[in-house]
XYZ file of C-alpha atoms in Angstrom:
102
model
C 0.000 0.000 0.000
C 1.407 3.463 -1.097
C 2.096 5.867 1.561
C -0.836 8.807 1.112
C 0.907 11.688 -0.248
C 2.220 14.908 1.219
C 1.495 18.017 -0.324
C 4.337 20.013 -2.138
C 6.680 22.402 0.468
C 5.614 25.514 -0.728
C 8.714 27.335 -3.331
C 11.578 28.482 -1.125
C 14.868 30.189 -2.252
C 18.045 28.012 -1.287
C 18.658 30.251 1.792
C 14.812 30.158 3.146
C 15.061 26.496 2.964
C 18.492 25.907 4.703
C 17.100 28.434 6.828
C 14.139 26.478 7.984
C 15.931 23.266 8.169
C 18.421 25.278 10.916
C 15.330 26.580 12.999
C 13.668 23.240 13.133
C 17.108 21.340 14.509
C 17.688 24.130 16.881
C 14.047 23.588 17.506
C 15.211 19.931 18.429
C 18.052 21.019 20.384
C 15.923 23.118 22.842
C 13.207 20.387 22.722
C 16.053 17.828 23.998
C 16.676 20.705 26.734
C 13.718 20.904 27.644
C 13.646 19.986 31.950
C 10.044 19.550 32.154
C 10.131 16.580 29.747
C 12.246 14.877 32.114
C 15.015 12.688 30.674
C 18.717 12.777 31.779
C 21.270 14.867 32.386
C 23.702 13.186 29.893
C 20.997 13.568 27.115
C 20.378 17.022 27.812
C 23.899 17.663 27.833
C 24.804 16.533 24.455
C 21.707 18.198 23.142
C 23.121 21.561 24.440
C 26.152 21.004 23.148
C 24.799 20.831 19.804
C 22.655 23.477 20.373
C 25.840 25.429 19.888
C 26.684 24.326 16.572
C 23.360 24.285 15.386
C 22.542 27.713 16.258
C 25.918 29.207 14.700
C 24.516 27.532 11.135
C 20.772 29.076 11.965
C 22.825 32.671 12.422
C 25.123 31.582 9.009
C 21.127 30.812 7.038
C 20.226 34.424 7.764
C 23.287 36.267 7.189
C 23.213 34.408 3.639
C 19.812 35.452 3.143
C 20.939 38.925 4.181
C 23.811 38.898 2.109
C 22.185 37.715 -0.867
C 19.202 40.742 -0.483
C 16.876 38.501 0.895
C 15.662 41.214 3.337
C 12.082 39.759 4.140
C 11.361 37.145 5.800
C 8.016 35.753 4.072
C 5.774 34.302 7.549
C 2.872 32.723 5.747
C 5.237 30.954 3.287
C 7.780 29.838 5.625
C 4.411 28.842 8.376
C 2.992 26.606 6.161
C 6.338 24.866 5.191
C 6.639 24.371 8.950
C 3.773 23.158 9.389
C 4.449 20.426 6.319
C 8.143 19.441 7.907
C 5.890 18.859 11.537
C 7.461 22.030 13.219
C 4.250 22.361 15.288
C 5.100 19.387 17.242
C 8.641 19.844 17.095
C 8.275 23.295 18.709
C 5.199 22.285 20.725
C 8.839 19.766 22.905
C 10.141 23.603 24.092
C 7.014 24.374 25.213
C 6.057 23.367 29.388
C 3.649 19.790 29.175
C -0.070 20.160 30.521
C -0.358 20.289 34.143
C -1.081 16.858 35.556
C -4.374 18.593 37.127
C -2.699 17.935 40.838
C-alpha cells in the first residue's frame, strides 16, 4: 500500500530552505533541553552542546539570506512549510507539558 501523499513544500529560495531546516534542529536542540520533559542529564547535555553548533549555522542561514538581499522574511510561506516538515510538534517539545491537574 502506497504511503498517502504529502502536499508540495511551498517554493523556497536556497537560503529560506536551509534556513528552515536550521530553525527546526535548533528547535530539536531546545526540545532535547527541555527539563520539564524529564530525561537525563547526559541527554540534555549533548543536546546543548549541539545546540551550539546548530545555532551558529541558523545565524550563518540568515546572514546568507541577508547577504544575498533577501531582506524579508516571508511568515505565511515559511508557516505553512513548517507546518508540512511537523514544526508544530517539534516546537510544541520547548514548550512546558499540561499540568497533571494535581
Amino acid at each position: 500500500m502506497l504511503s498517502p501523499r504529502l502536499p508540495p513544500l511551498p517554493a523556497l529560495t536556497r537560503a529560506e530552505a536551509e534556513f528552515v531546516d536550521r530553525y527546526l534542529e535548533v528547535l530539536d536542540q531546545v526540545g532535547r533541553i527541555n527539563p520539564a520533559r524529564g530525561g537525563d542529564t547526559y541527554s540534555a547535555l549533548r543536546a546543548a552542546q549541539a545546540l551550539a553548533s546548530r545555532a551558529a549555522a541558523l545565524r550563518d542561514a540568515l546572514a546568507l539570506m541577508h547577504d544575498r538581499g533577501e531582506s524579508r522574511l516571508h511568515a505565511a510561506t515559511l508557516d505553512r512549510t513548517l507546518r508540512l516538515l511537523d514544526g508544530e510538534r517539534r516546537a510544541g517539545r520547548i514548550a512546558l507539558p499540561p499540568a497533571d491537574g494535581s
